[in-house]
Amino acid sequence: MARRAIYPGTFDPLTNGHVDIIARACRLFDEVIVALLINPGKQPLFSVPERIEILNEVLKPRFPQVSIETFSGLLVDFARERQAQAVIRGVRSIKDYEYELPMVLMNRRLHPELETVLLVASEENSYVSSSLMKEVFNLGGSIEGLVPEIVIERMRQKKTQ
Ligand code: PNS
C-alpha cells in the first residue's frame, strides 16, 4: 500500500519553509497531499484560487508525488476520506511544538490510526513564517530567498492593485 501523508495549512503565502518541509515529506512518503484549509473566518492576503495557483506552479514541477487539494471541516475527516496514514507538520522551535502538541493529541483522540509526523525545518528557514513575510514585505523590506519568486511577484502585483 502506498504511504500517503497530508500536509495541511493555510499557505498565505507559501514560504521556502513550507517547501523545505514538503521536500522532506516527499523523501518519507509515496504521496503527499498538500491540503489548503478553507477558513471563511480568516481574511487572507491571497484568495484560495490564488494560493492554489501558487502551490501548483511551485510544487508541481519539483515534486511529482505531490497533489494539491482544499479541505474544510476537521482534518481527521479529510484524512479518513483520503485514506492517509499520516499528517505532516513542520516545527521551527519549541513555540511551534507547544502549538502543535494539543492538535496532535486531539487529532489522535479523534482518529487513533492517524500518525502526526513533526518535521524540523532547516536552519535557514527556522525564522520564516507567512505572517512575518507579509509584515516585512508590506513595510518595504526584502523577503528575497525566503519565499518562492512567484510569491514576491504576486505580492508586488497586489500592492499596485
Ligand atoms: O498553517 P496553519 O494555519 O498553522 O494550519 C493549521 C491547520 C490547518 C493545520 C489547523 O488549523 C487544522 O487542522 N484545521 C482544520 C480544523 C481541525 O481539524 N481542527 C482541529 C485540530 S485538532
JSON list of C-alpha atoms and ligand atoms in Angstrom, two decimals:
[
{"chain": "A", "resi": 1, "resn": "MET", "atom": "CA", "xyz": [0.00, 0.00, 0.00]},
{"chain": "A", "resi": 2, "resn": "ALA", "atom": "CA", "xyz": [1.26, 3.46, -0.91]},
{"chain": "A", "resi": 3, "resn": "ARG", "atom": "CA", "xyz": [2.28, 5.56, 2.09]},
{"chain": "A", "resi": 4, "resn": "ARG", "atom": "CA", "xyz": [0.19, 8.70, 1.92]},
{"chain": "A", "resi": 5, "resn": "ALA", "atom": "CA", "xyz": [0.58, 11.82, 4.05]},
{"chain": "A", "resi": 6, "resn": "ILE", "atom": "CA", "xyz": [-1.31, 15.07, 4.29]},
{"chain": "A", "resi": 7, "resn": "TYR", "atom": "CA", "xyz": [0.48, 18.37, 4.79]},
{"chain": "A", "resi": 8, "resn": "PRO", "atom": "CA", "xyz": [-2.25, 20.81, 5.90]},
{"chain": "A", "resi": 9, "resn": "GLY", "atom": "CA", "xyz": [-2.02, 24.55, 6.26]},
{"chain": "A", "resi": 10, "resn": "THR", "atom": "CA", "xyz": [-3.23, 27.95, 5.17]},
{"chain": "A", "resi": 11, "resn": "PHE", "atom": "CA", "xyz": [-0.17, 28.77, 3.00]},
{"chain": "A", "resi": 12, "resn": "ASP", "atom": "CA", "xyz": [-0.88, 32.51, 2.96]},
{"chain": "A", "resi": 13, "resn": "PRO", "atom": "CA", "xyz": [1.61, 32.80, 1.42]},
{"chain": "A", "resi": 14, "resn": "LEU", "atom": "CA", "xyz": [3.67, 29.70, 0.66]},
{"chain": "A", "resi": 15, "resn": "THR", "atom": "CA", "xyz": [7.20, 30.15, 2.05]},
{"chain": "A", "resi": 16, "resn": "ASN", "atom": "CA", "xyz": [10.50, 28.39, 1.46]},
{"chain": "A", "resi": 17, "resn": "GLY", "atom": "CA", "xyz": [9.98, 26.90, 4.92]},
{"chain": "A", "resi": 18, "resn": "HIS", "atom": "CA", "xyz": [6.86, 25.11, 3.65]},
{"chain": "A", "resi": 19, "resn": "VAL", "atom": "CA", "xyz": [8.71, 23.97, 0.52]},
{"chain": "A", "resi": 20, "resn": "ASP", "atom": "CA", "xyz": [11.54, 22.61, 2.68]},
{"chain": "A", "resi": 21, "resn": "ILE", "atom": "CA", "xyz": [9.07, 20.57, 4.77]},
{"chain": "A", "resi": 22, "resn": "ILE", "atom": "CA", "xyz": [7.36, 19.27, 1.60]},
{"chain": "A", "resi": 23, "resn": "ALA", "atom": "CA", "xyz": [10.75, 18.15, 0.22]},
{"chain": "A", "resi": 24, "resn": "ARG", "atom": "CA", "xyz": [11.44, 16.27, 3.47]},
{"chain": "A", "resi": 25, "resn": "ALA", "atom": "CA", "xyz": [7.96, 14.69, 3.46]},
{"chain": "A", "resi": 26, "resn": "CYS", "atom": "CA", "xyz": [8.46, 13.51, -0.13]},
{"chain": "A", "resi": 27, "resn": "ARG", "atom": "CA", "xyz": [11.52, 11.53, 0.99]},
{"chain": "A", "resi": 28, "resn": "LEU", "atom": "CA", "xyz": [9.40, 9.67, 3.56]},
{"chain": "A", "resi": 29, "resn": "PHE", "atom": "CA", "xyz": [6.07, 9.16, 1.77]},
{"chain": "A", "resi": 30, "resn": "ASP", "atom": "CA", "xyz": [4.99, 7.90, -1.66]},
{"chain": "A", "resi": 31, "resn": "GLU", "atom": "CA", "xyz": [2.22, 10.50, -1.91]},
{"chain": "A", "resi": 32, "resn": "VAL", "atom": "CA", "xyz": [1.96, 13.87, -0.20]},
{"chain": "A", "resi": 33, "resn": "ILE", "atom": "CA", "xyz": [-1.32, 15.79, -0.32]},
{"chain": "A", "resi": 34, "resn": "VAL", "atom": "CA", "xyz": [-0.76, 19.49, 0.31]},
{"chain": "A", "resi": 35, "resn": "ALA", "atom": "CA", "xyz": [-4.12, 20.40, 1.82]},
{"chain": "A", "resi": 36, "resn": "LEU", "atom": "CA", "xyz": [-5.15, 24.03, 1.87]},
{"chain": "A", "resi": 37, "resn": "LEU", "atom": "CA", "xyz": [-7.62, 24.82, 4.65]},
{"chain": "A", "resi": 38, "resn": "ILE", "atom": "CA", "xyz": [-10.62, 26.83, 3.51]},
{"chain": "A", "resi": 39, "resn": "ASN", "atom": "CA", "xyz": [-11.23, 29.04, 6.50]},
{"chain": "A", "resi": 40, "resn": "PRO", "atom": "CA", "xyz": [-14.03, 31.54, 5.90]},
{"chain": "A", "resi": 41, "resn": "GLY", "atom": "CA", "xyz": [-13.32, 33.19, 9.28]},
{"chain": "A", "resi": 42, "resn": "LYS", "atom": "CA", "xyz": [-9.90, 34.44, 8.19]},
{"chain": "A", "resi": 43, "resn": "GLN", "atom": "CA", "xyz": [-9.18, 37.42, 5.92]},
{"chain": "A", "resi": 44, "resn": "PRO", "atom": "CA", "xyz": [-6.27, 36.12, 3.82]},
{"chain": "A", "resi": 45, "resn": "LEU", "atom": "CA", "xyz": [-3.84, 38.07, 1.64]},
{"chain": "A", "resi": 46, "resn": "PHE", "atom": "CA", "xyz": [-4.30, 35.61, -1.24]},
{"chain": "A", "resi": 47, "resn": "SER", "atom": "CA", "xyz": [-7.64, 34.05, -2.18]},
{"chain": "A", "resi": 48, "resn": "VAL", "atom": "CA", "xyz": [-7.99, 30.26, -2.28]},
{"chain": "A", "resi": 49, "resn": "PRO", "atom": "CA", "xyz": [-7.64, 30.10, -6.13]},
{"chain": "A", "resi": 50, "resn": "GLU", "atom": "CA", "xyz": [-4.56, 32.37, -5.96]},
{"chain": "A", "resi": 51, "resn": "ARG", "atom": "CA", "xyz": [-2.94, 30.16, -3.32]},
{"chain": "A", "resi": 52, "resn": "ILE", "atom": "CA", "xyz": [-3.79, 27.01, -5.29]},
{"chain": "A", "resi": 53, "resn": "GLU", "atom": "CA", "xyz": [-2.18, 28.53, -8.39]},
{"chain": "A", "resi": 54, "resn": "ILE", "atom": "CA", "xyz": [1.00, 29.41, -6.48]},
{"chain": "A", "resi": 55, "resn": "LEU", "atom": "CA", "xyz": [1.16, 25.93, -4.92]},
{"chain": "A", "resi": 56, "resn": "ASN", "atom": "CA", "xyz": [0.72, 24.32, -8.35]},
{"chain": "A", "resi": 57, "resn": "GLU", "atom": "CA", "xyz": [3.36, 26.49, -10.02]},
{"chain": "A", "resi": 58, "resn": "VAL", "atom": "CA", "xyz": [5.96, 25.95, -7.33]},
{"chain": "A", "resi": 59, "resn": "LEU", "atom": "CA", "xyz": [5.35, 22.34, -6.34]},
{"chain": "A", "resi": 60, "resn": "LYS", "atom": "CA", "xyz": [4.20, 20.51, -9.50]},
{"chain": "A", "resi": 61, "resn": "PRO", "atom": "CA", "xyz": [7.49, 20.79, -11.43]},
{"chain": "A", "resi": 62, "resn": "ARG", "atom": "CA", "xyz": [9.61, 19.82, -8.39]},
{"chain": "A", "resi": 63, "resn": "PHE", "atom": "CA", "xyz": [7.62, 17.11, -6.63]},
{"chain": "A", "resi": 64, "resn": "PRO", "atom": "CA", "xyz": [5.79, 14.56, -8.84]},
{"chain": "A", "resi": 65, "resn": "GLN", "atom": "CA", "xyz": [4.27, 12.78, -5.84]},
{"chain": "A", "resi": 66, "resn": "VAL", "atom": "CA", "xyz": [2.61, 15.95, -4.51]},
{"chain": "A", "resi": 67, "resn": "SER", "atom": "CA", "xyz": [-1.06, 16.71, -5.15]},
{"chain": "A", "resi": 68, "resn": "ILE", "atom": "CA", "xyz": [-2.79, 19.89, -4.09]},
{"chain": "A", "resi": 69, "resn": "GLU", "atom": "CA", "xyz": [-6.26, 19.88, -2.59]},
{"chain": "A", "resi": 70, "resn": "THR", "atom": "CA", "xyz": [-8.52, 22.03, -0.46]},
{"chain": "A", "resi": 71, "resn": "PHE", "atom": "CA", "xyz": [-10.41, 20.93, 2.63]},
{"chain": "A", "resi": 72, "resn": "SER", "atom": "CA", "xyz": [-12.81, 22.36, 5.16]},
{"chain": "A", "resi": 73, "resn": "GLY", "atom": "CA", "xyz": [-14.03, 20.91, 8.44]},
{"chain": "A", "resi": 74, "resn": "LEU", "atom": "CA", "xyz": [-11.97, 18.54, 10.52]},
{"chain": "A", "resi": 75, "resn": "LEU", "atom": "CA", "xyz": [-8.55, 17.49, 9.27]},
{"chain": "A", "resi": 76, "resn": "VAL", "atom": "CA", "xyz": [-9.13, 13.95, 10.59]},
{"chain": "A", "resi": 77, "resn": "ASP", "atom": "CA", "xyz": [-12.26, 13.62, 8.42]},
{"chain": "A", "resi": 78, "resn": "PHE", "atom": "CA", "xyz": [-10.30, 14.69, 5.35]},
{"chain": "A", "resi": 79, "resn": "ALA", "atom": "CA", "xyz": [-7.52, 12.23, 6.31]},
{"chain": "A", "resi": 80, "resn": "ARG", "atom": "CA", "xyz": [-10.08, 9.40, 6.57]},
{"chain": "A", "resi": 81, "resn": "GLU", "atom": "CA", "xyz": [-11.59, 10.33, 3.20]},
{"chain": "A", "resi": 82, "resn": "ARG", "atom": "CA", "xyz": [-8.18, 10.28, 1.56]},
{"chain": "A", "resi": 83, "resn": "GLN", "atom": "CA", "xyz": [-7.04, 7.18, 3.47]},
{"chain": "A", "resi": 84, "resn": "ALA", "atom": "CA", "xyz": [-3.90, 8.94, 4.62]},
{"chain": "A", "resi": 85, "resn": "GLN", "atom": "CA", "xyz": [-1.72, 7.32, 7.26]},
{"chain": "A", "resi": 86, "resn": "ALA", "atom": "CA", "xyz": [-0.02, 10.49, 8.45]},
{"chain": "A", "resi": 87, "resn": "VAL", "atom": "CA", "xyz": [-0.21, 14.23, 8.87]},
{"chain": "A", "resi": 88, "resn": "ILE", "atom": "CA", "xyz": [2.94, 16.27, 8.38]},
{"chain": "A", "resi": 89, "resn": "ARG", "atom": "CA", "xyz": [3.64, 19.45, 10.29]},
{"chain": "A", "resi": 90, "resn": "GLY", "atom": "CA", "xyz": [6.81, 21.50, 10.36]},
{"chain": "A", "resi": 91, "resn": "VAL", "atom": "CA", "xyz": [8.33, 22.71, 13.61]},
{"chain": "A", "resi": 92, "resn": "ARG", "atom": "CA", "xyz": [10.81, 25.55, 13.82]},
{"chain": "A", "resi": 93, "resn": "SER", "atom": "CA", "xyz": [11.01, 25.99, 17.55]},
{"chain": "A", "resi": 94, "resn": "ILE", "atom": "CA", "xyz": [9.73, 24.95, 20.98]},
{"chain": "A", "resi": 95, "resn": "LYS", "atom": "CA", "xyz": [6.96, 27.52, 20.47]},
{"chain": "A", "resi": 96, "resn": "ASP", "atom": "CA", "xyz": [5.81, 25.63, 17.36]},
{"chain": "A", "resi": 97, "resn": "TYR", "atom": "CA", "xyz": [5.96, 22.37, 19.30]},
{"chain": "A", "resi": 98, "resn": "GLU", "atom": "CA", "xyz": [3.75, 23.83, 22.02]},
{"chain": "A", "resi": 99, "resn": "TYR", "atom": "CA", "xyz": [1.28, 25.00, 19.36]},
{"chain": "A", "resi": 100, "resn": "GLU", "atom": "CA", "xyz": [1.31, 21.62, 17.60]},
{"chain": "A", "resi": 101, "resn": "LEU", "atom": "CA", "xyz": [1.11, 19.28, 20.60]},
{"chain": "A", "resi": 102, "resn": "PRO", "atom": "CA", "xyz": [-2.57, 19.88, 21.53]},
{"chain": "A", "resi": 103, "resn": "MET", "atom": "CA", "xyz": [-3.51, 19.44, 17.85]},
{"chain": "A", "resi": 104, "resn": "VAL", "atom": "CA", "xyz": [-1.51, 16.20, 17.63]},
{"chain": "A", "resi": 105, "resn": "LEU", "atom": "CA", "xyz": [-3.21, 14.83, 20.74]},
{"chain": "A", "resi": 106, "resn": "MET", "atom": "CA", "xyz": [-6.69, 15.98, 19.73]},
{"chain": "A", "resi": 107, "resn": "ASN", "atom": "CA", "xyz": [-6.29, 14.55, 16.24]},
{"chain": "A", "resi": 108, "resn": "ARG", "atom": "CA", "xyz": [-5.04, 11.29, 17.79]},
{"chain": "A", "resi": 109, "resn": "ARG", "atom": "CA", "xyz": [-8.10, 11.15, 20.03]},
{"chain": "A", "resi": 110, "resn": "LEU", "atom": "CA", "xyz": [-10.39, 11.72, 17.04]},
{"chain": "A", "resi": 111, "resn": "HIS", "atom": "CA", "xyz": [-8.52, 9.35, 14.73]},
{"chain": "A", "resi": 112, "resn": "PRO", "atom": "CA", "xyz": [-6.17, 7.00, 16.64]},
{"chain": "A", "resi": 113, "resn": "GLU", "atom": "CA", "xyz": [-4.74, 5.36, 13.50]},
{"chain": "A", "resi": 114, "resn": "LEU", "atom": "CA", "xyz": [-3.55, 8.68, 12.05]},
{"chain": "A", "resi": 115, "resn": "GLU", "atom": "CA", "xyz": [0.05, 9.49, 13.00]},
{"chain": "A", "resi": 116, "resn": "THR", "atom": "CA", "xyz": [1.36, 13.06, 13.07]},
{"chain": "A", "resi": 117, "resn": "VAL", "atom": "CA", "xyz": [4.94, 13.41, 11.89]},
{"chain": "A", "resi": 118, "resn": "LEU", "atom": "CA", "xyz": [6.65, 16.59, 13.07]},
{"chain": "A", "resi": 119, "resn": "LEU", "atom": "CA", "xyz": [9.49, 17.53, 10.75]},
{"chain": "A", "resi": 120, "resn": "VAL", "atom": "CA", "xyz": [12.15, 20.00, 11.79]},
{"chain": "A", "resi": 121, "resn": "ALA", "atom": "CA", "xyz": [12.67, 22.90, 9.39]},
{"chain": "A", "resi": 122, "resn": "SER", "atom": "CA", "xyz": [16.14, 23.66, 8.05]},
{"chain": "A", "resi": 123, "resn": "GLU", "atom": "CA", "xyz": [18.17, 26.24, 9.98]},
{"chain": "A", "resi": 124, "resn": "GLU", "atom": "CA", "xyz": [17.90, 28.89, 7.29]},
{"chain": "A", "resi": 125, "resn": "ASN", "atom": "CA", "xyz": [14.11, 28.65, 7.37]},
{"chain": "A", "resi": 126, "resn": "SER", "atom": "CA", "xyz": [13.79, 28.46, 11.13]},
{"chain": "A", "resi": 127, "resn": "TYR", "atom": "CA", "xyz": [12.51, 32.04, 11.48]},
{"chain": "A", "resi": 128, "resn": "VAL", "atom": "CA", "xyz": [10.43, 32.15, 8.28]},
{"chain": "A", "resi": 129, "resn": "SER", "atom": "CA", "xyz": [6.68, 32.39, 8.81]},
{"chain": "A", "resi": 130, "resn": "SER", "atom": "CA", "xyz": [3.91, 33.54, 6.46]},
{"chain": "A", "resi": 131, "resn": "SER", "atom": "CA", "xyz": [2.90, 36.35, 8.83]},
{"chain": "A", "resi": 132, "resn": "LEU", "atom": "CA", "xyz": [6.48, 37.67, 9.17]},
{"chain": "A", "resi": 133, "resn": "MET", "atom": "CA", "xyz": [6.89, 37.59, 5.38]},
{"chain": "A", "resi": 134, "resn": "LYS", "atom": "CA", "xyz": [3.70, 39.65, 4.92]},
{"chain": "A", "resi": 135, "resn": "GLU", "atom": "CA", "xyz": [4.71, 42.18, 7.56]},
{"chain": "A", "resi": 136, "resn": "VAL", "atom": "CA", "xyz": [8.24, 42.71, 6.21]},
{"chain": "A", "resi": 137, "resn": "PHE", "atom": "CA", "xyz": [7.05, 42.92, 2.61]},
{"chain": "A", "resi": 138, "resn": "ASN", "atom": "CA", "xyz": [4.28, 45.40, 3.46]},
{"chain": "A", "resi": 139, "resn": "LEU", "atom": "CA", "xyz": [6.77, 47.63, 5.26]},
{"chain": "A", "resi": 140, "resn": "GLY", "atom": "CA", "xyz": [9.10, 47.64, 2.24]},
{"chain": "A", "resi": 141, "resn": "GLY", "atom": "CA", "xyz": [11.68, 45.07, 3.38]},
{"chain": "A", "resi": 142, "resn": "SER", "atom": "CA", "xyz": [13.16, 42.36, 1.17]},
{"chain": "A", "resi": 143, "resn": "ILE", "atom": "CA", "xyz": [11.94, 38.78, 1.54]},
{"chain": "A", "resi": 144, "resn": "GLU", "atom": "CA", "xyz": [14.07, 37.58, -1.38]},
{"chain": "A", "resi": 145, "resn": "GLY", "atom": "CA", "xyz": [15.23, 33.98, -0.86]},
{"chain": "A", "resi": 146, "resn": "LEU", "atom": "CA", "xyz": [12.67, 33.33, 1.88]},
{"chain": "A", "resi": 147, "resn": "VAL", "atom": "CA", "xyz": [9.61, 32.73, -0.32]},
{"chain": "A", "resi": 148, "resn": "PRO", "atom": "CA", "xyz": [9.37, 31.40, -3.90]},
{"chain": "A", "resi": 149, "resn": "GLU", "atom": "CA", "xyz": [9.94, 34.06, -6.58]},
{"chain": "A", "resi": 150, "resn": "ILE", "atom": "CA", "xyz": [6.32, 33.81, -7.80]},
{"chain": "A", "resi": 151, "resn": "VAL", "atom": "CA", "xyz": [5.09, 34.77, -4.31]},
{"chain": "A", "resi": 152, "resn": "ILE", "atom": "CA", "xyz": [7.11, 38.01, -4.43]},
{"chain": "A", "resi": 153, "resn": "GLU", "atom": "CA", "xyz": [5.75, 38.75, -7.93]},
{"chain": "A", "resi": 154, "resn": "ARG", "atom": "CA", "xyz": [2.16, 38.18, -6.77]},
{"chain": "A", "resi": 155, "resn": "MET", "atom": "CA", "xyz": [2.68, 40.27, -3.62]},
{"chain": "A", "resi": 156, "resn": "ARG", "atom": "CA", "xyz": [4.06, 43.13, -5.74]},
{"chain": "A", "resi": 157, "resn": "GLN", "atom": "CA", "xyz": [1.01, 42.88, -8.04]},
{"chain": "A", "resi": 158, "resn": "LYS", "atom": "CA", "xyz": [-1.31, 43.05, -5.02]},
{"chain": "A", "resi": 159, "resn": "LYS", "atom": "CA", "xyz": [0.43, 46.16, -3.73]},
{"chain": "A", "resi": 160, "resn": "THR", "atom": "CA", "xyz": [-0.07, 48.00, -7.02]},
{"chain": "A", "resi": 161, "resn": "GLN", "atom": "CA", "xyz": [-3.72, 46.92, -7.44]},
{"chain": "B", "resi": 1, "resn": "PNS", "atom": "O1", "xyz": [-0.82, 26.73, 8.61]},
{"chain": "B", "resi": 1, "resn": "PNS", "atom": "P1", "xyz": [-1.65, 26.70, 9.85]},
{"chain": "B", "resi": 1, "resn": "PNS", "atom": "O2", "xyz": [-2.63, 27.84, 9.87]},
{"chain": "B", "resi": 1, "resn": "PNS", "atom": "O3", "xyz": [-0.82, 26.64, 11.11]},
{"chain": "B", "resi": 1, "resn": "PNS", "atom": "O4", "xyz": [-2.53, 25.33, 9.79]},
{"chain": "B", "resi": 1, "resn": "PNS", "atom": "C1", "xyz": [-3.39, 24.97, 10.83]},
{"chain": "B", "resi": 1, "resn": "PNS", "atom": "C2", "xyz": [-4.20, 23.72, 10.44]},
{"chain": "B", "resi": 1, "resn": "PNS", "atom": "C3", "xyz": [-4.84, 23.90, 9.08]},
{"chain": "B", "resi": 1, "resn": "PNS", "atom": "C4", "xyz": [-3.30, 22.52, 10.41]},
{"chain": "B", "resi": 1, "resn": "PNS", "atom": "C5", "xyz": [-5.29, 23.50, 11.53]},
{"chain": "B", "resi": 1, "resn": "PNS", "atom": "O5", "xyz": [-5.94, 24.71, 11.78]},
{"chain": "B", "resi": 1, "resn": "PNS", "atom": "C6", "xyz": [-6.32, 22.45, 11.15]},
{"chain": "B", "resi": 1, "resn": "PNS", "atom": "O6", "xyz": [-6.03, 21.28, 11.07]},
{"chain": "B", "resi": 1, "resn": "PNS", "atom": "N1", "xyz": [-7.55, 22.92, 10.88]},
{"chain": "B", "resi": 1, "resn": "PNS", "atom": "C7", "xyz": [-8.66, 22.08, 10.45]},
{"chain": "B", "resi": 1, "resn": "PNS", "atom": "C8", "xyz": [-9.75, 22.00, 11.50]},
{"chain": "B", "resi": 1, "resn": "PNS", "atom": "C9", "xyz": [-9.43, 20.96, 12.55]},
{"chain": "B", "resi": 1, "resn": "PNS", "atom": "O7", "xyz": [-9.28, 19.80, 12.27]},
{"chain": "B", "resi": 1, "resn": "PNS", "atom": "N2", "xyz": [-9.30, 21.45, 13.79]},
{"chain": "B", "resi": 1, "resn": "PNS", "atom": "C10", "xyz": [-8.96, 20.63, 14.93]},
{"chain": "B", "resi": 1, "resn": "PNS", "atom": "C11", "xyz": [-7.45, 20.45, 15.03]},
{"chain": "B", "resi": 1, "resn": "PNS", "atom": "S1", "xyz": [-7.04, 19.49, 16.43]}
]
